[in-house]
Amino acid sequence: MTCKKCESLIFSLLLAFILSLTTEGVYAKQTDNLVTPPSIQAAVKGIIKDGAGEPLIGVSVTVKGTTNGTVTDIDGGFTINCNENDILVFSYVGFLTQEVKAGSTSFFNIIMEEDTKMLDEVIVIGYGTTTRRHVVGAVDQITSKAIENRPVANLAQALQGASPNLVIQQRSMNPNENTMNINIRGVKTKTNNTPLVVIDGMITDIDNMNKLNPADVANISVLKDAGSTAIYGSRSASGVILITTKQGEKNAKPTVRFSGSVGFESPNILYTPLDGWQNATMMNVALANGGNSLAYSPQQIQDLKDHDDAEWMMDYIFKTALQQSYNVSVSGGTTNSTYMVSGGYYNQGSNFIGPDYGIKRYNLRTNLTTEYKRMKLNVILGYTRNDIKGDEANAGFKIADAARTPKYYYNTPRDASGRYIQSSISTNSAAALELGGYNKHNNDLMNLGLSLDFKIIDNLKARGVFGFDLTSNSRFIRRLQYNLYKQNSSEIARTENTDRDTENYSFKGTFINTQFLLDYNKQFGKHTLSAMAGVSQEFLNNKGIDVKTKYTDIDLGIPISEGETQTIFNESRTEVNNTTERVIQSVFGRVNYNYADKYYAEATVRTDGLSRFPKDNRWGTFPSVSLGWRPSEESFMDFYRDKIGDLKIRGSWGILGNQEIPDYLYFTTYTAYTNSAGFNNSAVSGTGFVEASPDLKWEKVKTFNIGADFTFLKNSLTVNLDYFDQKTTDMLDKPITPSVYGTELERVNIGSMINRGWEVTLNYRLSAAGFNHNFSFNIANSKNKVTDIPQEQIETVDSNVGYITRAGLPLGAYYGLKTDGFFQSYDEIKNSAIPDNVKNIQPGDLKFVDRNGDGIINDDDRFYLGDGFPHYSFGFTYNVDYKGFDLSMLIQGVGQRKQALRGDIYVPFHSGAWYPVMYKHQLDTWSTANTDAKYPRLTDDSSDSFANNWKRGSDIFILDGKYLRLKNIQVGYTIPKKIVQKIGLGRARAYVNAQNLFTLSKNSFIDPESSEYDNNMGRSGTNSGRNYPTLKYYGFGIDIEF
Amino acid sequence: MNMRNLLYIATILAGILLFSSCEDLDREPRDKFTDVKYWTSESKAMLVVNMAYNQMYNAGIMWRDEFLSDNMVHTYGSSDPSTIRRGQATPSLDLFKNEWKDSYGGIKTCHVFLKNIDRVPGLSENAKNRMIDEIRFIRAFIYFRMTNYYGDIPFFTSELSLEDSYDINRTSKATVMEFIHTELEDILNRGYLPKVDNLPAAENGRITLGAACAFQARAYLYENNYEKVKLYAGRLIKEQDKYGQYKLFEYPQNPIQSYFRLFTPEEEYNREVILDITYVPDLKTWTDMKGMAPITKHAEISADNPTQELVDSYLTMNGLPVKGADKDPGYDENNPYVNRDSRLWGTIVYDNYEWLNKDGSINIIKTKLGSGTSDSYKGMLELQTKTGYYVRKYYDWNMGANMKNSTNIIMFRYADVLLMYAEACNELDKISSEDWGLTIKPIRARAGHTTAAALDYPAAKSKQELQDIIRNERRVELALEGLRWFDIKRWKIGDQVLSGYLHGFKFGGSSSSIDGGYLRAGEYKFNNTRDYLWSVPLSQMDINPNLKPNNPGY
């Protein structure tokens, strides 16, 4: 479909819209008549309380069918004019709406019943809303309550454990990076497993989700199956996260809310090095076991023992940091309009020493709605600023260098006179952090959302939406030259950062989303029909400039020419080099039918055209159907409904799409690289090329889902079950190109895979003896399997960890030799297969399984060793309140995962002089006195034994990564209203909380969430455990409402 | 018109407005040339040639090859050259994989150029054919390196289709070599490459006719085809009118420094150099010296150190070796660095080394255990030298603490041609006095030798003894230039020189009962039936089973 075609489609839609207007006048008059209220009225009063007898403030009291309404005051009281035939409607968030006939009563004592049913909870779905009762897709809703008061840096962290199969893995705890994998229902593509994020109806980037102030979020819907996501067709294969921000309420007095929390993040370094003399001794042991001469003489070891050890570099570079968060909001509304204005400030200090590292975020958001006759206007204006300052780059290396600095007394970060010393491994991470310069980001995001609803006739609504995101990011890096000294000497040992780079990057991105929707709802008898149709266009335009200078002035960082120092501008780029334009045009529609709230059917279709694909393959169509049945509504199930509860069975099938690939791949392109070669001492450019993939097309994911929703025990227990099956075809993937081809294709459509899984959610509420308990448990699993791939790929990285991509195995599969314990005797060695390139194997070395029984251990003996994706991920939330006290906790974890680990955190002395350190957790090595050890005998890296034990991809590098973590625990106290009212407050609550208080895992020395895999089970190298420490948080906060 | 109608119209207008900005779905990249727009000018075509130069050879490859030889120890434990030298190589080594991949990347550039060059409008025949011959030279050179590493390799002379790349077979080394010889012969005959004499200064570093001739000589040398070596090396020596005027570099201000100065940035593109890879201050540099230079000269950590075995191959200034039957009686093991061939000073930093700075000042480098400087040997797991020696050759004395070296890396130089010629003459029929005078003598004289023992034709020596002398001369003259490993391969001396312990100096505190007090700097193993060839990368055999069987022993 071409742009012309889409224009004609838009035109016909508009035409339909105009036609509908012509018949509109008649209906409109009738509706006008209907809303005219009767005229004889009297004032009635009342007081509204909750079940515990506390007055409820802000309960909406309206006369049914009119706009006449009020809200209860601070004592729960209200006054409203009505006549005897009117029905008064009392509604309040979290409580069941009550309707009471006015009659002749002049004073009402209303007890609001808490809404435990949840079936009528409004659920936000794509381009609309529905209720829990009517949902036929797999949708989870997370309310603001689940994320409130969590001391988290961003929304993604807050969502961890909140919804089944919403797998969130925090790979780094560094507040300045916060590498997170966000995934719904597992891996079904190699291109993009990140869910589509929609904020207040506007498709946006996942980064923007994390720029939102968590306090501004009213609710989040997680759409999982084809039925619910197909309306976002082209990009919804990995699920959709719909975020709705808070709005004011109609007819509500201004409410001011303030919340603040302050806490400490303390770094928890999971491993401890040996004492200096012990380290040297063990090094000698390793060398001796390897048949080499010793590195340390007895005198040297005695010398190390005679001195106090230096402070370990890791302990020096990490400190406890302060985290603060403050939010204030004002909201309210009149009969025709609502408003919500909020501001937030978040500040998390980095745990690195070094000047003022950390992240600050400022949020401002307004959300206004106003109605005038048939029109409803909603304006959202949001602004976020992130100020981030960190070390100049490569924090991972600094951590690695610090971790592997032995605690020898001469390795103090600074000597007696305060100079930074050159440590025995040459580096000094403390100096690099404190003196080496910085990397500053100032990122602004402004977003505007405008929507205009227009009621054409009673059942038909038109809506125009205009969304505009303006992203303006700037990054400034300055590397400062500094000296390292010889211990206790003014002699300079090394000068670092002599390039003195100063880099400035500035990015401006605009994203414009326009939508036009028609919405039709009609009820006739027991039939409810709703239909929606729309068109949308998204236009992205990113531009960036990059200025890089080297050899700048040592003090100011400005370009300077001075003697031999000539500042050079290298690899600087104007916006031409950094321009991306992308257009997506879409047409979509949905028809939904239900009969008597018993039978449901829904069909959705979306067609998208995208500039990333070549002309002929540009348009993709994505249909889906859903069916639902509530047997409990059938008359023959009356008994079940009365005695047991509600039951709904639902299923969906659809095709979803995926297209998250780099732009312009269908062109063969040539890129000129400066300074590729040189002649006569002048540098010249060279041109490289990327070969086109001329036939790129949409990746398609066929998704099937079947689920059931149960309620038991008068709706206090709800159970949701889902099973899903996804088959991905035409996978967009980087093909395995043989090296002889000479280049690599970026992406082609190859192969297929399946992904299957299930999820269970249980919610249970119990109120007894003044205690209100709320248990929520979810557990889910997904397993993927590559079913067809043209070339299998096996790769062993650093001769340590092996990976395989092969039909029949999941993505992210580990591959290598299987260990079979240790050789315990020379006889055993003689009678066993050993690697063909290693000769001198000793008892205490690893024994491998000779899979093919040929008497030699080699690459033909490798096995599939499990996969790195988290399985059986679960979350358990428990809330309880008693009188004013409340307690909540979140336990979250993963029941099955393999975790690969290599490097000096795991392998003692893994590369001689470069990693001359050993940690306490590595001490359980084999010896004749310890034949049942965890690790093979200690040897140095040049020995044959080391080559056997640690230089073959085997399961010794594959750890059990399951864990359970008490993510959050919070205890709060709400001051009784009687007291707070005296000081003019509406509500006041104070709490203390802690995060990551304890973790159960099989391996104490590595954070179980640490992984080399990104969200697509793609990886960068292997995991060497160079993690920012796990952070424990302790803090307190208050919430006040005026 | 009433209010309501106004609203309708406003809504419709808004709707139209929303989509009147219907954006075009055709988007072209703006920062890259598309194929249609690229092949439009000579200079654009030249940029692809430049990329091929970049992929032909570089400093990293030169040092890496050197780490494979007995001239250096390479103590970075987990590095692939160490693994190979310890006899622990497996087909999955990253080095095998990366070299294979990088080489075919270069081949691809050459083929893309050859496929498209005819599209460039208005290109003169001369300019076009010169570029084509440069590309053919580069392609031949990359295949030459490949076949020396891997033996039989996938071989093709125009762009390989994606389908074929999945099932291509290996072609015998002999066929690949035959192709290289034919190509070079054709390039020499066509004569589109300029002679060095006619090369404008601005084109210094581009491939010349002389380079093609020198390459032909080396290609035959690696096949031990001495007739042909003599023929092509001889042309460069005796037909300089045709192939360009080359001579050994002399530094007239201070002749004893000639050899040393040959590897300084100031003397680049002198007439000894037949082909080198240009490096440019700040813009195109190499940093391998970070692991080789003295600590006081800004090395981060000393990992790659010359061996005692290399140091021992330098003659004394009396023209005599320090070991064996002809041992110089004046040589003192406890004062070993005095009165030695000046090339030792030009190549290797030893204890009490006089480090010459560019401004003429001298620093004394001490490496002896307990000599108390930042450079002093401390132990095999400390950041200082592991052998008592550091690298001097190729150290760029203009560079600062950032260790960004801009010294050009020499691929072919005239001394190599002379040594090839000498070796060929001797292998064919014991070298004559005349040929000695043409080759070994001037090389030794340039190194500062004046004694008859060094310079005069050793008529009394047998052909076999002369072979040792010429080979030793080659090792010394071309030390740390990335050639020793290939000489070991063609001389088949791997099990002699790459097996057992290699050593550091005598001043590291080792007990004199072990190896005469020389530091043991690592134990190595060499498997004669396997280690002369690398393994075909495992990952590539996994994709394409036709690459099997692998080379023996893997």
mmCIF file of N, CA, C and O in Angstrom, chain A residues 310 408-424 484-491 493:
data_model
loop_
_atom_site.group_PDB
_atom_site.id
_atom_site.type_symbol
_atom_site.label_atom_id
_atom_site.label_comp_id
_atom_site.label_asym_id
_atom_site.label_seq_id
_atom_site.Cartn_x
_atom_site.Cartn_y
_atom_site.Cartn_z
ATOM 1 N N ALA A 310 46.534 -2.730 53.013
ATOM 2 C CA ALA A 310 45.921 -1.490 52.525
ATOM 3 C C ALA A 310 44.408 -1.653 52.530
ATOM 4 O O ALA A 310 43.887 -2.770 52.510
ATOM 5 N N TYR A 408 47.887 -5.672 49.219
ATOM 6 C CA TYR A 408 49.258 -5.456 49.693
ATOM 7 C C TYR A 408 49.368 -4.042 50.255
ATOM 8 O O TYR A 408 48.797 -3.094 49.708
ATOM 9 N N TYR A 409 50.164 -3.925 51.312
ATOM 10 C CA TYR A 409 50.186 -2.642 52.031
ATOM 11 C C TYR A 409 50.584 -1.490 51.122
ATOM 12 O O TYR A 409 50.193 -0.363 51.333
ATOM 13 N N TYR A 410 51.362 -1.796 50.093
ATOM 14 C CA TYR A 410 51.805 -0.707 49.211
ATOM 15 C C TYR A 410 50.761 -0.360 48.151
ATOM 16 O O TYR A 410 51.013 0.446 47.280
ATOM 17 N N ASN A 411 49.601 -0.999 48.237
ATOM 18 C CA ASN A 411 48.537 -0.670 47.292
ATOM 19 C C ASN A 411 47.454 0.208 47.927
ATOM 20 O O ASN A 411 46.294 0.135 47.550
ATOM 21 N N THR A 412 47.826 1.015 48.879
ATOM 22 C CA THR A 412 46.852 1.979 49.407
ATOM 23 C C THR A 412 46.465 2.899 48.251
ATOM 24 O O THR A 412 47.320 3.296 47.459
ATOM 25 N N PRO A 413 45.172 3.235 48.158
ATOM 26 C CA PRO A 413 44.796 4.130 47.049
ATOM 27 C C PRO A 413 45.616 5.417 47.052
ATOM 28 O O PRO A 413 46.033 5.906 46.004
ATOM 29 N N ARG A 414 45.853 5.933 48.262
ATOM 30 C CA ARG A 414 46.647 7.154 48.356
ATOM 31 C C ARG A 414 47.736 6.932 49.388
ATOM 32 O O ARG A 414 47.550 6.214 50.359
ATOM 33 N N ASP A 415 48.867 7.566 49.177
ATOM 34 C CA ASP A 415 49.943 7.362 50.138
ATOM 35 C C ASP A 415 49.823 8.357 51.281
ATOM 36 O O ASP A 415 48.869 9.144 51.345
ATOM 37 N N ALA A 416 50.801 8.318 52.178
ATOM 38 C CA ALA A 416 50.705 9.122 53.401
ATOM 39 C C ALA A 416 50.538 10.603 53.096
ATOM 40 O O ALA A 416 49.852 11.322 53.829
ATOM 41 N N SER A 417 51.111 11.060 52.002
ATOM 42 C CA SER A 417 50.983 12.488 51.715
ATOM 43 C C SER A 417 49.811 12.777 50.778
ATOM 44 O O SER A 417 49.707 13.860 50.225
ATOM 45 N N GLY A 418 48.931 11.784 50.600
ATOM 46 C CA GLY A 418 47.706 12.050 49.868
ATOM 47 C C GLY A 418 47.793 11.863 48.369
ATOM 48 O O GLY A 418 46.807 12.037 47.663
ATOM 49 N N ARG A 419 48.968 11.507 47.862
ATOM 50 C CA ARG A 419 49.100 11.306 46.427
ATOM 51 C C ARG A 419 48.487 9.962 46.027
ATOM 52 O O ARG A 419 48.581 8.980 46.761
ATOM 53 N N TYR A 420 47.910 9.940 44.841
ATOM 54 C CA TYR A 420 47.397 8.679 44.309
ATOM 55 C C TYR A 420 48.570 7.876 43.777
ATOM 56 O O TYR A 420 49.391 8.386 43.025
ATOM 57 N N ILE A 421 48.634 6.642 44.178
ATOM 58 C CA ILE A 421 49.799 5.834 43.825
ATOM 59 C C ILE A 421 49.510 4.931 42.619
ATOM 60 O O ILE A 421 48.364 4.674 42.290
ATOM 61 N N GLN A 422 50.567 4.517 41.992
ATOM 62 C CA GLN A 422 50.429 3.485 40.968
ATOM 63 C C GLN A 422 50.460 2.153 41.691
ATOM 64 O O GLN A 422 51.450 1.811 42.347
ATOM 65 N N SER A 423 49.392 1.402 41.620
ATOM 66 C CA SER A 423 49.332 0.159 42.373
ATOM 67 C C SER A 423 50.167 -0.908 41.674
ATOM 68 O O SER A 423 50.668 -0.692 40.574
ATOM 69 N N SER A 424 50.274 -2.053 42.312
ATOM 70 C CA SER A 424 51.101 -3.112 41.740
ATOM 71 C C SER A 424 50.497 -3.667 40.457
ATOM 72 O O SER A 424 51.147 -4.413 39.738
ATOM 73 N N LEU A 484 49.849 9.527 38.534
ATOM 74 C CA LEU A 484 49.976 8.536 39.592
ATOM 75 C C LEU A 484 51.435 8.559 40.041
ATOM 76 O O LEU A 484 52.330 8.703 39.217
ATOM 77 N N TYR A 485 51.629 8.422 41.336
ATOM 78 C CA TYR A 485 52.985 8.520 41.877
ATOM 79 C C TYR A 485 53.466 7.184 42.369
ATOM 80 O O TYR A 485 52.676 6.279 42.655
ATOM 81 N N LYS A 486 54.771 7.098 42.489
ATOM 82 C CA LYS A 486 55.321 5.941 43.171
ATOM 83 C C LYS A 486 54.997 6.099 44.648
ATOM 84 O O LYS A 486 54.919 7.215 45.158
ATOM 85 N N GLN A 487 54.791 4.987 45.302
ATOM 86 C CA GLN A 487 54.423 5.013 46.723
ATOM 87 C C GLN A 487 55.407 5.865 47.525
ATOM 88 O O GLN A 487 56.619 5.688 47.416
ATOM 89 N N ASN A 488 54.857 6.797 48.316
ATOM 90 C CA ASN A 488 55.666 7.669 49.164
ATOM 91 C C ASN A 488 56.831 8.325 48.434
ATOM 92 O O ASN A 488 57.971 8.314 48.883
ATOM 93 N N SER A 489 56.529 8.856 47.283
ATOM 94 C CA SER A 489 57.572 9.508 46.510
ATOM 95 C C SER A 489 56.898 10.577 45.671
ATOM 96 O O SER A 489 55.735 10.466 45.324
ATOM 97 N N SER A 490 57.626 11.611 45.378
ATOM 98 C CA SER A 490 57.042 12.637 44.524
ATOM 99 C C SER A 490 57.342 12.349 43.060
ATOM 100 O O SER A 490 57.032 13.144 42.179
ATOM 101 N N GLU A 491 57.939 11.189 42.825
ATOM 102 C CA GLU A 491 58.245 10.816 41.438
ATOM 103 C C GLU A 491 56.968 10.328 40.740
ATOM 104 O O GLU A 491 56.267 9.455 41.243
ATOM 105 N N ALA A 493 54.841 8.256 38.473
ATOM 106 C CA ALA A 493 54.987 6.934 37.872
ATOM 107 C C ALA A 493 54.293 6.864 36.523
ATOM 108 O O ALA A 493 54.787 6.262 35.582
#
